[in-house]
PDB file of C-alpha atoms in Angstrom:
ATOM      1  CA  MET A 170     -36.423  61.714  74.428  1.00  0.00           C
ATOM      2  CA  THR A 171     -34.978  58.376  75.241  1.00  0.00           C
ATOM      3  CA  ALA A 172     -37.726  56.596  73.472  1.00  0.00           C
ATOM      4  CA  PHE A 173     -37.026  58.751  70.422  1.00  0.00           C
ATOM      5  CA  ILE A 174     -33.350  57.873  70.371  1.00  0.00           C
ATOM      6  CA  ARG A 175     -34.215  54.227  70.860  1.00  0.00           C
ATOM      7  CA  GLN A 176     -36.600  54.232  68.051  1.00  0.00           C
ATOM      8  CA  GLU A 177     -34.016  55.893  65.709  1.00  0.00           C
ATOM      9  CA  ALA A 178     -31.470  53.309  66.736  1.00  0.00           C
ATOM     10  CA  LEU A 179     -33.761  50.512  66.119  1.00  0.00           C
ATOM     11  CA  GLU A 180     -34.709  51.824  62.581  1.00  0.00           C
ATOM     12  CA  LYS A 181     -30.933  52.483  61.876  1.00  0.00           C
ATOM     13  CA  ALA A 182     -30.186  48.988  62.976  1.00  0.00           C
ATOM     14  CA  LYS A 183     -32.938  47.599  60.893  1.00  0.00           C
ATOM     15  CA  GLU A 184     -31.718  49.593  57.780  1.00  0.00           C
ATOM     16  CA  ILE A 185     -28.207  48.278  58.346  1.00  0.00           C
ATOM     17  CA  GLN A 186     -29.579  44.636  58.679  1.00  0.00           C
ATOM     18  CA  LEU A 187     -31.609  45.156  55.461  1.00  0.00           C
ATOM     19  CA  LYS A 188     -28.557  46.526  53.631  1.00  0.00           C
ATOM     20  CA  ALA A 189     -26.412  43.660  54.905  1.00  0.00           C
ATOM     21  CA  ASP A 190     -28.936  41.123  53.966  1.00  0.00           C
ATOM     22  CA  GLU A 191     -29.178  42.598  50.461  1.00  0.00           C
ATOM     23  CA  GLU A 192     -25.359  42.730  49.901  1.00  0.00           C
ATOM     24  CA  PHE A 193     -25.279  39.169  51.285  1.00  0.00           C
ATOM     25  CA  SER A 194     -27.764  38.060  48.835  1.00  0.00           C
ATOM     26  CA  ILE A 195     -26.018  39.884  45.944  1.00  0.00           C
ATOM     27  CA  GLU A 196     -22.644  38.326  46.952  1.00  0.00           C
ATOM     28  CA  LYS A 197     -24.344  34.934  47.337  1.00  0.00           C
ATOM     29  CA  SER A 198     -25.797  34.997  43.919  1.00  0.00           C
ATOM     30  CA  LYS A 199     -22.408  36.113  42.422  1.00  0.00           C
ATOM     31  CA  LEU A 200     -20.687  33.180  44.083  1.00  0.00           C
ATOM     32  CA  VAL A 201     -23.374  30.710  43.033  1.00  0.00           C
ATOM     33  CA  ARG A 202     -22.987  32.030  39.481  1.00  0.00           C
ATOM     34  CA  GLN A 203     -19.262  31.754  39.456  1.00  0.00           C
ATOM     35  CA  GLU A 204     -19.406  28.259  41.028  1.00  0.00           C
ATOM     36  CA  THR A 205     -21.958  27.251  38.502  1.00  0.00           C
ATOM     37  CA  ALA A 206     -19.805  28.546  35.669  1.00  0.00           C
ATOM     38  CA  SER A 207     -16.846  26.892  36.962  1.00  0.00           C
ATOM     39  CA  ILE A 208     -18.730  23.577  37.251  1.00  0.00           C
ATOM     40  CA  ASP A 209     -20.075  23.898  33.734  1.00  0.00           C
ATOM     41  CA  LYS A 210     -16.555  24.760  32.422  1.00  0.00           C
ATOM     42  CA  THR A 211     -15.051  21.743  34.229  1.00  0.00           C
ATOM     43  CA  TYR A 212     -17.866  19.452  32.898  1.00  0.00           C
ATOM     44  CA  ALA A 213     -17.441  20.704  29.470  1.00  0.00           C
ATOM     45  CA  LYS A 214     -13.791  20.115  29.511  1.00  0.00           C
ATOM     46  CA  LYS A 215     -14.115  16.629  30.913  1.00  0.00           C
ATOM     47  CA  PHE A 216     -16.888  16.017  28.207  1.00  0.00           C
ATOM     48  CA  LYS A 217     -14.512  17.178  25.566  1.00  0.00           C
ATOM     49  CA  GLN A 218     -11.686  14.963  26.909  1.00  0.00           C
ATOM     50  CA  ALA A 219     -13.905  12.006  27.208  1.00  0.00           C
ATOM     51  CA  ALA A 220     -15.263  12.603  23.606  1.00  0.00           C
ATOM     52  CA  MET A 221     -11.664  12.941  22.417  1.00  0.00           C
ATOM     53  CA  SER A 222     -10.482   9.762  24.301  1.00  0.00           C
ATOM     54  CA  GLN A 223     -13.381   7.864  22.861  1.00  0.00           C
ATOM     55  CA  GLN A 224     -12.549   9.024  19.317  1.00  0.00           C
ATOM     56  CA  ILE A 225      -8.871   8.072  19.849  1.00  0.00           C
ATOM     57  CA  THR A 226      -9.892   4.574  21.010  1.00  0.00           C
ATOM     58  CA  ARG A 227     -12.362   4.019  18.220  1.00  0.00           C
ATOM     59  CA  SER A 228      -9.663   5.235  15.838  1.00  0.00           C
ATOM     60  CA  THR A 229      -6.942   2.948  17.270  1.00  0.00           C
ATOM     61  CA  ALA A 230      -9.267   0.050  17.192  1.00  0.00           C
ATOM     62  CA  THR A 231     -10.247   0.739  13.481  1.00  0.00           C
ATOM     63  CA  ASN A 232      -6.531   1.092  12.433  1.00  0.00           C
ATOM     64  CA  LYS A 233      -5.624  -2.182  14.258  1.00  0.00           C
ATOM     65  CA  THR A 234      -8.466  -4.025  12.503  1.00  0.00           C
ATOM     66  CA  ARG A 235      -7.485  -2.447   9.225  1.00  0.00           C
ATOM     67  CA  LEU A 236      -3.843  -3.480   9.702  1.00  0.00           C
ATOM     68  CA  LYS A 237      -4.946  -7.043  10.565  1.00  0.00           C
ATOM     69  CA  VAL A 238      -7.012  -7.318   7.377  1.00  0.00           C
ATOM     70  CA  LEU A 239      -4.183  -5.798   5.315  1.00  0.00           C
ATOM     71  CA  SER A 240      -1.787  -8.209   6.800  1.00  0.00           C
ATOM     72  CA  ALA A 241      -3.909 -11.228   6.214  1.00  0.00           C
ATOM     73  CA  ARG A 242      -4.482 -10.155   2.560  1.00  0.00           C
ATOM     74  CA  GLN A 243      -0.549  -9.736   2.020  1.00  0.00           C
ATOM     75  CA  GLU A 244      -0.032 -13.122   3.537  1.00  0.00           C
ATOM     76  CA  LEU A 245      -2.436 -14.581   1.099  1.00  0.00           C
ATOM     77  CA  LEU A 246      -0.895 -12.769  -1.910  1.00  0.00           C
ATOM     78  CA  ASP A 247       2.597 -13.934  -0.676  1.00  0.00           C
ATOM     79  CA  GLU A 248       1.337 -17.475  -0.514  1.00  0.00           C
ATOM     80  CA  LEU A 249      -0.136 -17.301  -4.047  1.00  0.00           C
ATOM     81  CA  PHE A 250       3.273 -15.987  -5.524  1.00  0.00           C
ATOM     82  CA  GLU A 251       5.236 -18.522  -3.538  1.00  0.00           C
ATOM     83  CA  GLN A 252       2.942 -21.292  -4.953  1.00  0.00           C
ATOM     84  CA  ALA A 253       3.610 -19.782  -8.364  1.00  0.00           C
ATOM     85  CA  ARG A 254       7.404 -19.930  -7.882  1.00  0.00           C
ATOM     86  CA  GLY A 255       7.057 -23.487  -6.784  1.00  0.00           C
ATOM     87  CA  LYS A 256       5.386 -24.427 -10.066  1.00  0.00           C
ATOM     88  CA  LEU A 257       7.908 -22.592 -12.167  1.00  0.00           C
ATOM     89  CA  ALA A 258      10.434 -25.300 -11.592  1.00  0.00           C
ATOM     90  CA  GLY A 259       8.482 -27.936 -13.509  1.00  0.00           C
ATOM     91  CA  TYR A 260       6.777 -25.619 -16.009  1.00  0.00           C
ATOM     92  CA  ALA A 261       9.522 -25.838 -18.772  1.00  0.00           C
ATOM     93  CA  ASP A 262       9.671 -29.542 -18.578  1.00  0.00           C
ATOM     94  CA  ASP A 263       5.853 -30.287 -18.874  1.00  0.00           C
ATOM     95  CA  ASP A 264       5.510 -29.464 -22.433  1.00  0.00           C
ATOM     96  CA  GLU A 265       8.521 -29.166 -24.754  1.00  0.00           C
ATOM     97  CA  ASN A 266       6.600 -27.506 -27.639  1.00  0.00           C
ATOM     98  CA  ARG A 267       4.921 -25.073 -25.389  1.00  0.00           C
ATOM     99  CA  TYR A 268       8.324 -24.131 -23.738  1.00  0.00           C
ATOM    100  CA  GLN A 269       9.949 -23.629 -27.206  1.00  0.00           C
ATOM    101  CA  THR A 270       7.179 -21.345 -28.138  1.00  0.00           C
ATOM    102  CA  ILE A 271       7.576 -19.398 -24.901  1.00  0.00           C
ATOM    103  CA  CYS A 272      11.244 -18.971 -25.631  1.00  0.00           C
ATOM    104  CA  THR A 273      10.654 -17.844 -29.126  1.00  0.00           C
ATOM    105  CA  ASN A 274       8.390 -15.023 -27.789  1.00  0.00           C
ATOM    106  CA  LEU A 275      10.822 -14.031 -25.134  1.00  0.00           C
ATOM    107  CA  ILE A 276      13.549 -13.818 -27.691  1.00  0.00           C
ATOM    108  CA  LEU A 277      11.322 -11.823 -29.963  1.00  0.00           C
ATOM    109  CA  GLU A 278      10.490  -9.424 -27.240  1.00  0.00           C
ATOM    110  CA  GLY A 279      14.336  -8.877 -26.584  1.00  0.00           C
ATOM    111  CA  LEU A 280      14.919  -8.347 -30.375  1.00  0.00           C
ATOM    112  CA  TYR A 281      12.255  -5.678 -30.845  1.00  0.00           C
ATOM    113  CA  ALA A 282      13.655  -3.874 -27.764  1.00  0.00           C
ATOM    114  CA  LEU A 283      17.276  -3.910 -28.718  1.00  0.00           C
ATOM    115  CA  ALA A 284      16.796  -3.550 -32.566  1.00  0.00           C
ATOM    116  CA  GLU A 285      20.309  -4.689 -33.215  1.00  0.00           C
ATOM    117  CA  GLU A 286      21.820  -6.703 -36.121  1.00  0.00           C
ATOM    118  CA  LYS A 287      23.498  -9.121 -33.765  1.00  0.00           C
ATOM    119  CA  VAL A 288      22.570 -10.432 -30.270  1.00  0.00           C
ATOM    120  CA  SER A 289      23.252 -13.347 -28.102  1.00  0.00           C
ATOM    121  CA  VAL A 290      20.919 -15.367 -25.933  1.00  0.00           C
ATOM    122  CA  ARG A 291      21.752 -16.943 -22.542  1.00  0.00           C
ATOM    123  CA  ALA A 292      19.914 -20.100 -21.459  1.00  0.00           C
ATOM    124  CA  ARG A 293      20.344 -23.013 -19.282  1.00  0.00           C
ATOM    125  CA  GLU A 294      22.843 -25.540 -20.749  1.00  0.00           C
ATOM    126  CA  LYS A 295      20.154 -28.264 -20.919  1.00  0.00           C
ATOM    127  CA  ASP A 296      17.988 -25.836 -22.999  1.00  0.00           C
ATOM    128  CA  PHE A 297      20.460 -24.968 -25.631  1.00  0.00           C
ATOM    129  CA  ASP A 298      19.094 -27.283 -28.402  1.00  0.00           C
ATOM    130  CA  LEU A 299      15.595 -26.124 -27.711  1.00  0.00           C
ATOM    131  CA  VAL A 300      16.533 -22.526 -27.593  1.00  0.00           C
ATOM    132  CA  LYS A 301      18.370 -22.789 -30.865  1.00  0.00           C
ATOM    133  CA  LYS A 302      15.195 -24.001 -32.405  1.00  0.00           C
ATOM    134  CA  ALA A 303      13.339 -21.034 -30.787  1.00  0.00           C
ATOM    135  CA  ILE A 304      15.929 -18.685 -32.252  1.00  0.00           C
ATOM    136  CA  VAL A 305      15.275 -19.840 -35.832  1.00  0.00           C
ATOM    137  CA  ASP A 306      11.581 -19.169 -35.320  1.00  0.00           C
ATOM    138  CA  ALA A 307      12.377 -15.799 -33.704  1.00  0.00           C
ATOM    139  CA  GLU A 308      14.794 -14.743 -36.548  1.00  0.00           C
ATOM    140  CA  ARG A 309      12.164 -15.556 -39.173  1.00  0.00           C
ATOM    141  CA  GLU A 310       9.247 -13.662 -37.376  1.00  0.00           C
ATOM    142  CA  TYR A 311      11.423 -10.754 -36.719  1.00  0.00           C
ATOM    143  CA  LYS A 312      12.453 -10.355 -40.333  1.00  0.00           C
ATOM    144  CA  GLU A 313       8.832 -10.791 -41.463  1.00  0.00           C
ATOM    145  CA  ASN A 314       7.596  -8.026 -39.185  1.00  0.00           C
ATOM    146  CA  THR A 315      10.630  -5.614 -39.482  1.00  0.00           C
ATOM    147  CA  LYS A 316      12.057  -6.404 -42.907  1.00  0.00           C
ATOM    148  CA  LYS A 317      15.409  -6.468 -41.221  1.00  0.00           C
ATOM    149  CA  GLU A 318      17.947  -9.260 -40.796  1.00  0.00           C
ATOM    150  CA  VAL A 319      19.100 -10.181 -37.294  1.00  0.00           C
ATOM    151  CA  LYS A 320      21.676 -12.754 -36.215  1.00  0.00           C
ATOM    152  CA  VAL A 321      21.082 -14.544 -32.944  1.00  0.00           C
ATOM    153  CA  GLU A 322      23.491 -16.853 -31.231  1.00  0.00           C
ATOM    154  CA  VAL A 323      23.481 -18.860 -27.942  1.00  0.00           C
ATOM    155  CA  ASP A 324      26.086 -17.639 -25.512  1.00  0.00           C
ATOM    156  CA  GLU A 325      27.302 -21.080 -24.478  1.00  0.00           C
ATOM    157  CA  LYS A 326      30.158 -19.601 -22.444  1.00  0.00           C
ATOM    158  CA  ASN A 327      27.781 -17.923 -20.070  1.00  0.00           C
ATOM    159  CA  PRO A 328      24.767 -20.129 -19.561  1.00  0.00           C
ATOM    160  CA  GLN A 329      21.985 -19.537 -17.152  1.00  0.00           C
ATOM    161  CA  PRO A 330      22.318 -21.301 -13.732  1.00  0.00           C
ATOM    162  CA  GLU A 331      20.934 -24.809 -14.000  1.00  0.00           C
ATOM    163  CA  GLU A 332      18.862 -24.166 -10.952  1.00  0.00           C
ATOM    164  CA  SER A 333      16.925 -21.482 -12.872  1.00  0.00           C
ATOM    165  CA  ALA A 334      13.280 -22.297 -13.760  1.00  0.00           C
ATOM    166  CA  GLY A 335      13.841 -21.572 -17.357  1.00  0.00           C
ATOM    167  CA  GLY A 336      13.470 -18.661 -19.807  1.00  0.00           C
ATOM    168  CA  VAL A 337      16.279 -16.634 -21.536  1.00  0.00           C
ATOM    169  CA  SER A 338      18.279 -13.580 -21.366  1.00  0.00           C
ATOM    170  CA  ILE A 339      18.865 -11.359 -24.470  1.00  0.00           C
ATOM    171  CA  VAL A 340      22.147  -9.713 -24.542  1.00  0.00           C
ATOM    172  CA  GLY A 341      23.123  -6.697 -26.899  1.00  0.00           C
ATOM    173  CA  GLY A 342      25.182  -3.565 -26.891  1.00  0.00           C
ATOM    174  CA  ASN A 343      28.291  -5.478 -26.979  1.00  0.00           C
ATOM    175  CA  GLY A 344      27.429  -7.252 -23.948  1.00  0.00           C
ATOM    176  CA  LYS A 345      26.415  -4.195 -21.990  1.00  0.00           C
ATOM    177  CA  ILE A 346      22.748  -4.479 -22.273  1.00  0.00           C
ATOM    178  CA  GLU A 347      20.833  -7.517 -20.941  1.00  0.00           C
ATOM    179  CA  ILE A 348      17.133  -8.115 -21.128  1.00  0.00           C
ATOM    180  CA  ASN A 349      16.355 -10.591 -18.484  1.00  0.00           C
ATOM    181  CA  ASN A 350      13.410 -12.708 -19.572  1.00  0.00           C
ATOM    182  CA  THR A 351      13.881 -15.710 -17.306  1.00  0.00           C
ATOM    183  CA  PHE A 352      10.774 -17.101 -15.665  1.00  0.00           C
ATOM    184  CA  GLU A 353      11.902 -15.894 -12.272  1.00  0.00           C
ATOM    185  CA  GLU A 354      12.322 -12.343 -13.384  1.00  0.00           C
ATOM    186  CA  ARG A 355       9.058 -12.422 -15.362  1.00  0.00           C
ATOM    187  CA  LEU A 356       7.319 -13.526 -12.113  1.00  0.00           C
ATOM    188  CA  LYS A 357       8.922 -10.508 -10.232  1.00  0.00           C
ATOM    189  CA  LEU A 358       7.509  -8.200 -12.755  1.00  0.00           C
ATOM    190  CA  LEU A 359       4.150  -9.894 -12.520  1.00  0.00           C
ATOM    191  CA  GLU A 360       4.160  -9.564  -8.822  1.00  0.00           C
ATOM    192  CA  THR A 361       4.782  -5.707  -9.169  1.00  0.00           C
ATOM    193  CA  ASP A 362       2.712  -4.911 -12.448  1.00  0.00           C
ATOM    194  CA  ALA A 363      -0.249  -7.307 -11.889  1.00  0.00           C
ATOM    195  CA  LEU A 364      -0.535  -6.823  -8.124  1.00  0.00           C
ATOM    196  CA  PRO A 365      -3.331  -4.202  -8.233  1.00  0.00           C
ATOM    197  CA  ALA A 366      -5.350  -6.378 -10.649  1.00  0.00           C
ATOM    198  CA  VAL A 367      -4.881  -9.485  -8.472  1.00  0.00           C
ATOM    199  CA  ARG A 368      -5.881  -7.621  -5.419  1.00  0.00           C
ATOM    200  CA  GLN A 369      -9.052  -6.469  -7.172  1.00  0.00           C
ATOM    201  CA  ILE A 370      -9.808 -10.106  -8.163  1.00  0.00           C
ATOM    202  CA  LEU A 371      -9.245 -11.448  -4.707  1.00  0.00           C
ATOM    203  CA  PHE A 372     -10.663  -8.659  -2.612  1.00  0.00           C
ATOM    204  CA  GLY A 373     -12.864  -6.605  -4.802  1.00  0.00           C
ATOM    205  CA  LYS A 374     -12.520  -2.894  -5.670  1.00  0.00           C
ATOM    206  CA  ASN A 375     -11.374  -0.563  -3.132  1.00  0.00           C
ATOM    207  CA  GLU A 376     -14.017   2.170  -2.921  1.00  0.00           C
ATOM    208  CA  ASN A 377     -11.533   4.508  -0.924  1.00  0.00           C
ATOM    209  CA  ARG A 378      -9.057   4.575  -3.703  1.00  0.00           C
ATOM    210  CA  LYS A 379      -9.429   7.340  -6.153  1.00  0.00           C
ATOM    211  CA  PHE A 380      -6.281   6.714  -8.461  1.00  0.00           C
ATOM    212  CA  TYR A 381      -4.995   3.709 -10.179  1.00  0.00           C
ATOM    213  CA  ASP A 382      -1.774   3.063 -11.895  1.00  0.00           C
TER     214      ASP A 382
END
């Protein structure tokens, strides 16, 4: 009887051990899967962070390089226009006939824009005689092209500053409208209007630009 009880106890103990081992194995596998998933998740997060950090670094470096290139280009453009401003000072004195023709065309441009019967022209005092000759040519050409008379006078009371590089201003509307055709103003317009074309000539076409003025 004792041997039977002992045998039953041993079998029961073995059964309990097997069940315990099975539960341990299941729990171990569960823990391993959980830990593996956690490691995978952590690795994926770190990989994503590393990839994002690398992308930000690359983008920052690209932007810095682009800004340096743009800055260098702008410096070159500024230098070119500064050189042009420096040459303006002597341009009017280099060739009197050429300068008179330029003044005639500048006056004509103002006459067409104002379309008035009487206007005045402002110029440097030292250019008065030359501008008066230019006015005669401008009045004649204006009449030929529009079949209208126009009276143009030099405004000797309000001359352009002597330090001006040259050119003229055409005043109409009883003194309320002024078309500034001085060399300095024309260069400012050129800097604005011709800048895209100058950029393209110097640096080539921008392939990333879809629209142009």
